[in-house]
Short mmCIF file of C-alpha atoms in Angstrom, two decimals:
data_model
loop_
_atom_site.label_atom_id
_atom_site.label_comp_id
_atom_site.label_asym_id
_atom_site.label_seq_id
_atom_site.Cartn_x
_atom_site.Cartn_y
_atom_site.Cartn_z
CA MET A 1 37.47 -8.75 27.98
CA LEU A 2 38.38 -5.88 25.74
CA ALA A 3 37.11 -2.96 27.86
CA ARG A 4 39.07 -4.42 31.05
CA LYS A 5 42.12 -4.29 28.87
CA SER A 6 41.69 -0.70 28.14
CA ILE A 7 41.87 -1.73 24.39
CA ILE A 8 38.12 -0.28 23.81
CA PRO A 9 36.79 2.41 26.29
CA GLU A 10 34.45 1.58 28.94
CA GLU A 11 31.95 4.36 28.15
CA TYR A 12 31.63 3.31 24.60
CA VAL A 13 30.87 -0.32 25.50
CA LEU A 14 28.23 0.51 28.01
CA ALA A 15 26.43 3.25 25.34
CA ARG A 16 26.51 0.34 22.76
CA ILE A 17 24.98 -2.37 24.97
CA ALA A 18 22.45 0.28 25.55
CA ALA A 19 21.91 1.36 22.07
CA GLU A 20 21.41 -2.40 21.25
CA ASN A 21 19.01 -3.01 24.02
CA LEU A 22 16.57 0.20 23.30
CA ARG A 23 13.18 -1.09 22.27
CA LYS A 24 12.21 0.30 18.90
CA PRO A 25 9.32 2.86 19.31
CA ARG A 26 6.05 1.66 18.54
CA ILE A 27 4.63 3.57 15.36
CA ARG A 28 0.77 3.96 15.77
CA ASP A 29 -1.28 5.33 12.67
CA ARG A 30 -3.16 8.22 13.94
CA LEU A 31 -6.71 7.93 13.18
CA PRO A 32 -8.31 10.65 11.49
CA LYS A 33 -10.58 12.92 13.40
CA ALA A 34 -14.13 12.32 12.92
CA ARG A 35 -15.98 15.44 11.24
CA PHE A 36 -19.71 15.87 10.93
CA ILE A 37 -19.31 17.81 7.56
CA ALA A 38 -16.74 16.49 4.95
CA LYS A 39 -14.85 18.98 2.87
CA THR A 40 -17.05 17.98 0.10
CA GLY A 41 -19.87 19.10 1.56
CA ALA A 42 -21.54 15.46 2.46
CA CYS A 43 -22.95 14.92 6.03
CA ASN A 44 -20.99 12.51 7.78
CA LEU A 45 -23.86 10.73 9.47
CA ALA A 46 -24.79 6.71 9.50
CA HIS A 47 -28.41 6.12 10.05
CA LYS A 48 -28.69 2.77 12.19
CA ASN A 49 -31.47 0.71 13.51
CA ILE A 50 -34.36 2.61 12.05
CA ARG A 51 -37.50 0.16 12.26
CA GLU A 52 -40.18 2.20 10.27
CA GLN A 53 -38.67 1.75 7.00
CA GLY A 54 -42.33 2.05 5.74
CA ARG A 55 -41.99 5.90 6.00
CA PHE A 56 -39.73 5.89 2.79
CA LEU A 57 -42.61 4.54 0.89
CA GLN A 58 -45.06 7.07 1.97
CA ASP A 59 -43.08 9.75 -0.04
CA ILE A 60 -41.90 7.68 -3.03
CA PHE A 61 -41.06 10.15 -5.25
CA THR A 62 -38.20 11.91 -2.85
CA THR A 63 -37.35 8.23 -2.23
CA LEU A 64 -36.81 7.66 -6.08
CA VAL A 65 -34.82 11.19 -6.57
CA ASP A 66 -32.73 10.40 -3.48
CA LEU A 67 -31.84 6.74 -5.25
CA LYS A 68 -28.33 6.27 -6.92
CA TRP A 69 -28.50 6.45 -10.84
CA ARG A 70 -28.19 2.81 -11.49
CA HIS A 71 -30.85 1.79 -8.93
CA THR A 72 -33.19 4.29 -10.33
CA LEU A 73 -32.64 2.84 -13.74
CA VAL A 74 -33.17 -0.84 -12.76
CA ILE A 75 -36.59 0.54 -10.99
CA PHE A 76 -37.94 2.02 -14.27
CA THR A 77 -36.64 -0.95 -16.49
CA MET A 78 -38.51 -3.73 -14.22
CA SER A 79 -41.42 -1.27 -13.95
CA PHE A 80 -41.64 -0.97 -17.94
CA LEU A 81 -40.85 -5.01 -18.49
CA CYS A 82 -43.49 -5.81 -15.83
CA SER A 83 -46.32 -3.48 -17.28
CA TRP A 84 -45.73 -5.02 -20.59
CA LEU A 85 -45.74 -8.68 -19.38
CA LEU A 86 -48.76 -8.09 -17.10
CA PHE A 87 -50.89 -6.40 -19.83
CA ALA A 88 -49.47 -9.07 -22.31
CA ILE A 89 -51.20 -11.81 -19.94
CA MET A 90 -54.43 -9.79 -20.16
CA TRP A 91 -54.39 -9.42 -23.92
CA TRP A 92 -53.66 -13.22 -24.00
CA LEU A 93 -56.42 -14.01 -21.60
CA VAL A 94 -58.91 -11.93 -23.71
CA ALA A 95 -58.15 -13.50 -26.64
CA PHE A 96 -58.45 -17.04 -25.14
CA ALA A 97 -61.58 -16.33 -23.77
CA HIS A 98 -62.95 -15.00 -26.98
CA GLY A 99 -61.75 -18.05 -28.61
CA ASP A 100 -59.50 -16.00 -30.99
CA ILE A 101 -56.44 -18.36 -30.64
CA TYR A 102 -58.19 -21.57 -31.33
CA ALA A 103 -60.06 -20.02 -34.29
CA TYR A 104 -56.46 -18.89 -35.86
CA MET A 105 -55.61 -22.28 -35.37
CA GLU A 106 -58.21 -24.11 -37.10
CA LYS A 107 -58.59 -21.97 -39.90
CA SER A 108 -56.29 -21.31 -42.62
CA GLY A 109 -55.59 -19.48 -45.87
CA MET A 110 -58.32 -17.15 -47.09
CA GLU A 111 -60.25 -18.07 -43.93
CA LYS A 112 -57.92 -16.30 -41.61
CA SER A 113 -58.49 -12.94 -43.21
CA ALA A 114 -62.14 -13.60 -42.66
CA LEU A 115 -61.41 -14.02 -39.07
CA ASP A 116 -60.07 -10.32 -38.67
CA SER A 117 -63.50 -8.82 -38.25
CA THR A 118 -64.71 -11.43 -35.76
CA VAL A 119 -61.69 -11.33 -33.24
CA CYS A 120 -60.95 -8.99 -30.56
CA VAL A 121 -57.54 -8.25 -31.56
CA THR A 122 -56.09 -9.24 -35.13
CA ASN A 123 -53.26 -11.40 -35.33
CA VAL A 124 -52.89 -12.50 -31.79
CA ARG A 125 -52.16 -16.18 -32.24
CA SER A 126 -49.94 -17.15 -29.13
CA PHE A 127 -48.48 -15.23 -25.92
CA THR A 128 -45.26 -13.63 -28.10
CA SER A 129 -47.93 -11.90 -30.48
CA ALA A 130 -49.68 -10.86 -27.18
CA PHE A 131 -46.69 -9.13 -25.55
CA LEU A 132 -45.72 -7.46 -28.65
CA PHE A 133 -49.04 -6.16 -29.11
CA SER A 134 -48.99 -4.87 -25.23
CA ILE A 135 -45.49 -3.13 -26.36
CA GLU A 136 -47.03 -1.79 -29.35
CA VAL A 137 -50.09 -0.12 -27.16
CA GLN A 138 -47.99 1.28 -24.54
CA VAL A 139 -45.22 2.73 -26.48
CA THR A 140 -47.81 3.75 -29.23
CA ILE A 141 -45.54 2.09 -32.08
CA GLY A 142 -48.37 1.05 -34.14
CA PHE A 143 -46.96 -1.47 -36.80
CA GLY A 144 -50.14 -2.05 -38.21
CA GLY A 145 -50.14 -6.04 -38.23
CA ARG A 146 -52.20 -6.12 -34.87
CA MET A 147 -55.04 -3.80 -34.06
CA MET A 148 -58.37 -3.57 -32.18
CA THR A 149 -61.86 -4.55 -33.43
CA GLU A 150 -65.59 -3.52 -32.34
CA GLU A 151 -66.36 -7.20 -30.81
CA CYS A 152 -64.92 -6.85 -27.50
CA PRO A 153 -65.86 -4.03 -25.06
CA LEU A 154 -63.32 -6.08 -22.25
CA ALA A 155 -60.41 -5.19 -24.83
CA ILE A 156 -61.32 -1.51 -25.20
CA THR A 157 -61.27 -1.61 -21.50
CA VAL A 158 -58.17 -3.17 -20.97
CA LEU A 159 -56.64 -0.95 -23.98
CA ILE A 160 -57.71 2.23 -21.88
CA LEU A 161 -56.08 1.19 -18.62
CA GLN A 162 -52.94 0.34 -20.32
CA ASN A 163 -52.74 3.53 -22.05
CA ILE A 164 -53.31 5.25 -18.43
CA VAL A 165 -50.86 3.06 -16.72
CA GLY A 166 -47.95 3.79 -19.18
CA LEU A 167 -48.69 7.73 -18.75
CA ILE A 168 -48.32 7.36 -15.13
CA ILE A 169 -45.21 5.39 -15.46
CA ASN A 170 -43.74 7.85 -18.06
CA ALA A 171 -44.69 10.97 -16.07
CA VAL A 172 -42.98 9.64 -13.06
CA MET A 173 -39.96 8.38 -15.05
CA LEU A 174 -39.29 11.82 -16.66
CA GLY A 175 -39.95 13.73 -13.18
CA CYS A 176 -37.45 11.86 -11.54
CA ILE A 177 -34.69 12.32 -14.17
CA PHE A 178 -35.45 15.93 -14.56
CA MET A 179 -35.12 16.08 -10.47
CA LYS A 180 -31.88 14.22 -10.25
CA THR A 181 -30.13 16.01 -13.19
CA ALA A 182 -31.28 19.48 -11.98
CA GLN A 183 -30.70 19.02 -8.05
CA ALA A 184 -29.18 21.72 -6.07
CA HIS A 185 -26.03 20.23 -5.01
CA ARG A 186 -25.00 19.99 -8.62
CA ARG A 187 -24.91 23.70 -9.07
CA ALA A 188 -22.75 23.72 -5.59
CA GLU A 189 -19.80 21.66 -7.29
CA THR A 190 -18.35 24.78 -8.71
CA LEU A 191 -18.65 26.66 -5.39
CA ILE A 192 -15.24 26.53 -4.08
CA PHE A 193 -13.82 26.88 -0.62
CA SER A 194 -10.34 27.29 0.52
CA ARG A 195 -8.75 24.24 1.85
CA HIS A 196 -7.29 26.07 5.16
CA ALA A 197 -8.85 28.83 7.05
CA VAL A 198 -6.79 31.26 9.05
CA ILE A 199 -6.80 33.47 11.91
CA ALA A 200 -5.07 36.87 11.57
CA VAL A 201 -5.34 40.42 12.73
CA ARG A 202 -7.61 42.79 10.67
CA ASN A 203 -8.29 46.08 11.85
CA GLY A 204 -6.64 45.49 15.42
CA LYS A 205 -9.08 42.21 15.97
CA LEU A 206 -7.87 39.01 15.66
CA CYS A 207 -10.33 37.56 13.02
CA PHE A 208 -11.15 33.86 11.50
CA MET A 209 -11.23 34.28 7.76
CA PHE A 210 -11.55 31.71 4.95
CA ARG A 211 -12.14 32.23 1.01
CA VAL A 212 -15.24 31.27 -1.23
CA GLY A 213 -15.53 31.29 -4.68
CA ASP A 214 -17.69 30.42 -7.70
CA LEU A 215 -16.29 28.91 -11.04
CA ARG A 216 -19.29 29.88 -13.35
CA LYS A 217 -19.98 33.12 -14.69
CA SER A 218 -23.85 32.63 -13.87
CA MET A 219 -23.94 34.29 -10.53
CA ILE A 220 -25.65 33.00 -7.10
CA ILE A 221 -28.33 35.47 -6.31
CA SER A 222 -29.07 36.47 -2.71
CA ALA A 223 -26.00 34.61 -1.65
CA SER A 224 -25.48 34.24 1.96
CA VAL A 225 -22.89 32.60 4.46
CA ARG A 226 -23.70 31.03 7.79
CA ILE A 227 -20.68 29.89 10.15
CA GLN A 228 -21.48 27.49 12.97
CA VAL A 229 -19.44 25.89 15.65
CA VAL A 230 -19.98 22.27 16.48
CA LYS A 231 -18.25 20.81 19.51
CA LYS A 232 -18.72 18.10 22.37
CA THR A 233 -19.96 19.86 25.54
CA THR A 234 -20.68 19.00 29.05
CA THR A 235 -23.39 20.75 30.78
CA PRO A 236 -23.12 21.38 34.39
CA GLU A 237 -25.73 18.68 35.65
CA GLY A 238 -23.48 16.38 33.83
CA GLU A 239 -25.05 15.95 30.39
CA VAL A 240 -22.94 15.24 27.42
CA VAL A 241 -23.92 17.04 24.30
CA PRO A 242 -22.17 15.62 21.42
CA ILE A 243 -23.27 17.92 18.77
CA HIS A 244 -23.72 21.25 20.20
CA GLN A 245 -24.11 24.10 17.76
CA LEU A 246 -23.09 27.79 18.15
CA ASP A 247 -23.85 30.25 15.66
CA ILE A 248 -20.88 32.61 14.55
CA PRO A 249 -21.85 36.39 13.19
CA VAL A 250 -20.10 37.12 10.01
CA ASP A 251 -18.66 40.76 9.74
CA ASN A 252 -20.65 42.27 6.91
CA PRO A 253 -20.30 46.02 5.94
CA ILE A 254 -23.47 45.59 4.13
CA GLU A 255 -26.76 45.71 6.51
CA SER A 256 -27.90 42.46 5.13
CA ASN A 257 -26.35 39.10 5.51
CA ASN A 258 -26.32 38.81 1.59
CA ILE A 259 -22.73 38.70 -0.46
CA PHE A 260 -22.00 39.73 -4.07
CA LEU A 261 -20.24 36.73 -5.33
CA VAL A 262 -18.92 38.14 -8.58
CA ALA A 263 -15.09 37.07 -7.41
CA PRO A 264 -13.60 35.33 -4.59
CA LEU A 265 -14.26 36.96 -1.36
CA ILE A 266 -12.55 36.45 1.89
CA ILE A 267 -15.12 36.10 4.53
CA CYS A 268 -14.64 37.34 8.12
CA HIS A 269 -15.45 36.52 11.26
CA VAL A 270 -14.41 39.00 14.06
CA ILE A 271 -13.45 37.25 17.19
CA ASP A 272 -15.08 39.04 20.19
CA LYS A 273 -16.92 38.43 23.28
CA ARG A 274 -19.57 37.06 21.06
CA SER A 275 -17.39 34.40 19.55
CA PRO A 276 -17.17 30.79 20.78
CA LEU A 277 -13.26 31.28 19.54
CA TYR A 278 -12.99 34.13 22.12
CA ASP A 279 -10.88 32.36 24.76
CA ILE A 280 -8.83 30.10 22.38
CA SER A 281 -4.98 30.75 21.83
CA ALA A 282 -2.64 29.44 19.02
CA THR A 283 -1.53 26.84 21.60
CA ASP A 284 -4.93 25.81 22.50
CA LEU A 285 -6.24 25.48 19.19
CA ALA A 286 -4.35 22.42 18.52
CA ASN A 287 -5.97 20.61 21.53
CA GLN A 288 -9.54 21.56 21.15
CA ASP A 289 -12.05 19.25 19.38
CA LEU A 290 -14.10 21.46 17.49
CA GLU A 291 -15.49 21.93 14.14
CA VAL A 292 -16.44 25.01 12.00
CA ILE A 293 -19.00 24.72 9.59
CA VAL A 294 -19.71 26.90 6.43
CA ILE A 295 -23.02 27.07 4.67
CA LEU A 296 -23.49 29.15 1.59
CA GLU A 297 -26.93 29.39 0.33
CA GLY A 298 -28.27 31.08 -2.71
CA VAL A 299 -30.28 31.11 -5.77
CA VAL A 300 -29.21 29.62 -9.31
CA GLU A 301 -29.37 32.48 -11.54
CA THR A 302 -30.15 30.34 -14.67
CA THR A 303 -32.84 27.81 -12.88
CA GLY A 304 -34.19 29.69 -9.99
CA ILE A 305 -33.63 26.81 -7.52
CA THR A 306 -32.06 27.05 -4.25
CA THR A 307 -28.60 25.55 -3.79
CA GLN A 308 -26.66 25.09 -0.68
CA ALA A 309 -22.63 24.42 -0.49
CA ARG A 310 -21.13 23.58 2.49
CA THR A 311 -17.68 22.56 4.03
CA SER A 312 -16.13 22.57 7.53
CA TYR A 313 -12.55 23.39 9.18
CA ILE A 314 -11.47 21.30 12.03
CA ALA A 315 -8.53 22.69 14.48
CA GLU A 316 -5.52 21.18 12.32
CA GLU A 317 -6.93 23.29 9.04
CA ILE A 318 -6.81 26.36 10.87
CA GLN A 319 -3.67 28.25 10.05
CA TRP A 320 -2.59 30.89 13.01
CA GLY A 321 -1.06 33.43 12.00
CA HIS A 322 -1.33 33.68 8.18
CA ARG A 323 -3.31 35.72 5.33
CA PHE A 324 -4.61 34.74 1.96
CA VAL A 325 -2.66 36.33 -1.00
CA SER A 326 -4.38 38.59 -3.20
CA ILE A 327 -5.42 36.95 -6.49
CA VAL A 328 -7.86 39.58 -8.26
CA THR A 329 -5.44 41.87 -10.46
CA GLU A 330 -6.50 44.43 -13.14
CA GLU A 331 -5.00 43.89 -16.61
CA GLU A 332 -6.13 45.97 -19.65
CA GLY A 333 -9.16 47.16 -17.96
CA VAL A 334 -10.31 43.89 -17.15
CA TYR A 335 -10.37 42.07 -13.26
CA SER A 336 -8.40 38.62 -13.73
CA VAL A 337 -8.62 36.03 -11.08
CA ASP A 338 -5.95 33.53 -10.94
CA TYR A 339 -7.33 30.56 -9.11
CA SER A 340 -4.04 28.80 -8.81
CA LYS A 341 -3.56 30.84 -5.88
CA PHE A 342 -6.87 30.68 -4.51
CA GLY A 343 -5.81 28.66 -1.36
CA ASN A 344 -2.24 30.32 -0.63
CA THR A 345 -1.37 32.11 2.45
CA VAL A 346 1.45 33.96 3.89
CA LYS A 347 2.93 34.37 7.40
CA VAL A 348 2.00 37.65 8.85
CA ALA A 349 2.52 39.22 12.48
CA ALA A 350 -0.36 37.88 14.76
CA PRO A 351 -0.07 37.65 18.58
CA ARG A 352 -0.20 34.00 20.07
CA CYS A 353 -2.61 34.93 22.83
CA SER A 354 -6.62 34.74 22.85
CA ALA A 355 -8.66 37.26 21.93
CA ARG A 356 -9.35 37.86 25.37
CA GLU A 357 -6.00 38.38 26.47
CA LEU A 358 -5.62 40.69 23.42
CA ASP A 359 -8.81 43.13 24.54
CA GLU A 360 -7.38 42.75 28.35
CA LYS A 361 -4.02 44.05 27.01
CA PRO A 362 -3.99 45.77 23.93
CA SER A 363 0.09 46.37 24.22
CA ILE A 364 0.52 42.84 23.38
CA LEU A 365 -0.49 43.64 19.48
CA ILE A 366 1.76 46.72 19.57
CA GLN A 367 4.98 44.48 20.68
CA THR A 368 4.07 41.85 18.31
CA LEU A 369 3.93 44.38 15.29
CA GLN A 370 7.29 46.00 16.81
CA LYS A 371 8.77 43.03 16.63
CA SER A 372 7.54 41.82 13.16
CA GLU A 373 9.04 45.32 12.07
CA LEU A 374 12.56 44.40 13.56
CA SER A 375 12.70 41.19 12.34
CA HIS A 376 11.74 42.63 8.93
CA GLN A 377 14.41 45.23 8.99
CA ASN A 378 16.99 42.74 10.13
CA SER A 379 15.91 40.23 7.00
CA LEU A 380 16.31 43.66 4.99
CA ARG A 381 19.90 44.22 6.10
CA LYS A 382 20.89 40.58 5.74
CA ARG A 383 19.69 40.83 2.37
CA ASN A 384 21.47 43.70 1.57
CA SER A 385 24.78 42.66 2.98
CA MET A 386 24.39 39.24 1.01
CA ARG A 387 23.81 41.34 -2.02
CA ARG A 388 27.07 43.45 -1.47
CA ASN A 389 29.20 40.66 -0.60
CA ASN A 390 28.02 38.78 -3.65
CA SER A 391 28.73 41.82 -6.08
CA MET A 392 31.95 42.27 -4.03
CA ARG A 393 33.16 38.72 -4.81
CA ARG A 394 31.75 38.94 -8.33
CA ASN A 395 34.06 42.14 -9.12
CA ASN A 396 36.90 40.42 -7.66
CA SER A 397 36.59 37.39 -9.72
CA ILE A 398 36.38 39.63 -12.73
CA ARG A 399 39.60 41.45 -11.77
CA ARG A 400 41.65 38.48 -11.50
CA ASN A 401 40.06 37.09 -14.85
CA ASN A 402 41.29 40.33 -16.22
CA SER A 403 44.82 40.27 -14.69
CA SER A 404 45.36 36.81 -16.02
CA LEU A 405 44.56 38.04 -19.53
CA ILE A 406 47.38 41.06 -19.55
CA VAL A 407 50.24 39.81 -21.97
CA PRO A 408 53.92 39.99 -20.38
CA LYS A 409 56.39 41.91 -21.46
CA VAL A 410 59.41 39.97 -23.23
CA GLN A 411 63.18 41.48 -23.93
CA PHE A 412 65.24 40.45 -26.79
CA MET A 413 69.30 40.63 -26.24
CA THR A 414 71.09 42.05 -29.47
CA PRO A 415 74.74 41.18 -30.43
CA GLU A 416 75.82 44.58 -29.43
CA GLY A 417 74.42 44.08 -25.93
CA ASN A 418 71.65 46.32 -26.60
CA GLN A 419 68.20 45.33 -24.94
CA ASN A 420 64.86 45.67 -26.98
CA THR A 421 61.77 45.10 -24.93
CA SER A 422 58.56 44.27 -27.06
CA GLU A 423 55.27 42.91 -26.37
CA SER A 424 54.04 39.69 -28.16
#
C-alpha cells in the first residue's frame, strides 16, 4: 500500500523482501585432510581386523617395549605378585607334606625351639608365613626369622627354582625399562622442523625448501635427509594406488647425502624434470592431493643409537613465493641462533607458473624480477614522499607554535600626546 502511494520507493520494498526471503548459507565445517605422517612424526595409520594376534606373543620382548608405561608397570607388578603367590603355595605345600605345620601347632614353649632342626623351613606355621618367606627368598631380604634346613631336598629344589625365576623376571623388567627410556624417538623430540615449507627461486630455479634444526648441543652423527611424495594415483589399467611413494632428490653440494647439523639448515630440493612437483603451479598446488614426507636419520652422539625424526607437509602447508628469514648471527665471535624466528618467512618475488613452464620460457623469471624491482622502487618512492610530507607537516606545526609565542607590541599614550611603544 505504501509503495503504491509512492511514500516508499518500490525498488526499496522489492530489495527488502528479497533480502528477508534469502536463505542463510549453510556453514559446513571443513573436515581436516587425512595425512599419513602427523606433524609430530607419528604414523596416522590404524590396523584393523588382525586375525593372527599370536604373532605379537612370539616377540614378547618387543611387545612389552611397545606397550604404554602404565600397561608395562601393571604387567611387571602382576608378574611379581603371581610369582610370590605361586611359590608361597609351594612352600606351604612342602611344610604341610613334611608335617611342619602340625608340629608347630602341637608343640609349645621350649619344644618349638627343638623343632627348628627337624623342619624344612623354620617358623613357617601358616600360609601368611609361607608368603613372607617367598618374598624374602626372591627379593633376598633375609630377615633371619625363617630359613632353610637340611631336612628336605625338595625344599632346596624349590629354592633354586624360585631364584632362577626371580632373576629372569628382574632381567626382563630391567631390559624393558632401559629400552623404553632409551628409545630412539625420545632423541627425536629435540629435532625440529619448520611448520611450513616454501617454494621460491634459488639460483634461477624453483626450489622446495624447509628448515630443520637440533635443540641439543650433542650432535647427530651422519645425519641424512630423505624426502618422499605420497599421493593417490591411478594406473592406465584403472588400478587405484592409495599410497604411491616417489623419492625426491635433495640438493646437497657434498657428494654424500650427509649433513652437518651443527646449526639450523634449510634443506633444498630443486624442482626439475625428475621432481614430481615439476608440473605443479601455484594455482594447481591448492588443489593437489599430495603429501611431502621428510625423514631425518642419524646416530646419537652420546648413546650411539640410530634415531629418526619425521614430519610431513600437505598442500595447505606449502607457501609459494616465500623464503625463510636468517636466524644465525655472529655476536662477539660466537654464532648465535634465534629460535624465535625458526619458522618465520618473508614474501619474495617468484613466478606463479610451474617449473616446466619456467624452463620452457626463461623470460618469465626475468619479467617477474623486473616487476618486483619496479614495485620495490615504487614503494621506496612512496615511503620517501610520505617521510617528506610528514617532515613538512612537522615543520609547519613547529612554526605555528613559535608564532603563537611571539609577544605583541603595546602602545602607551602620554598626556603630552607622545606615543611610547614598549614590549611587555
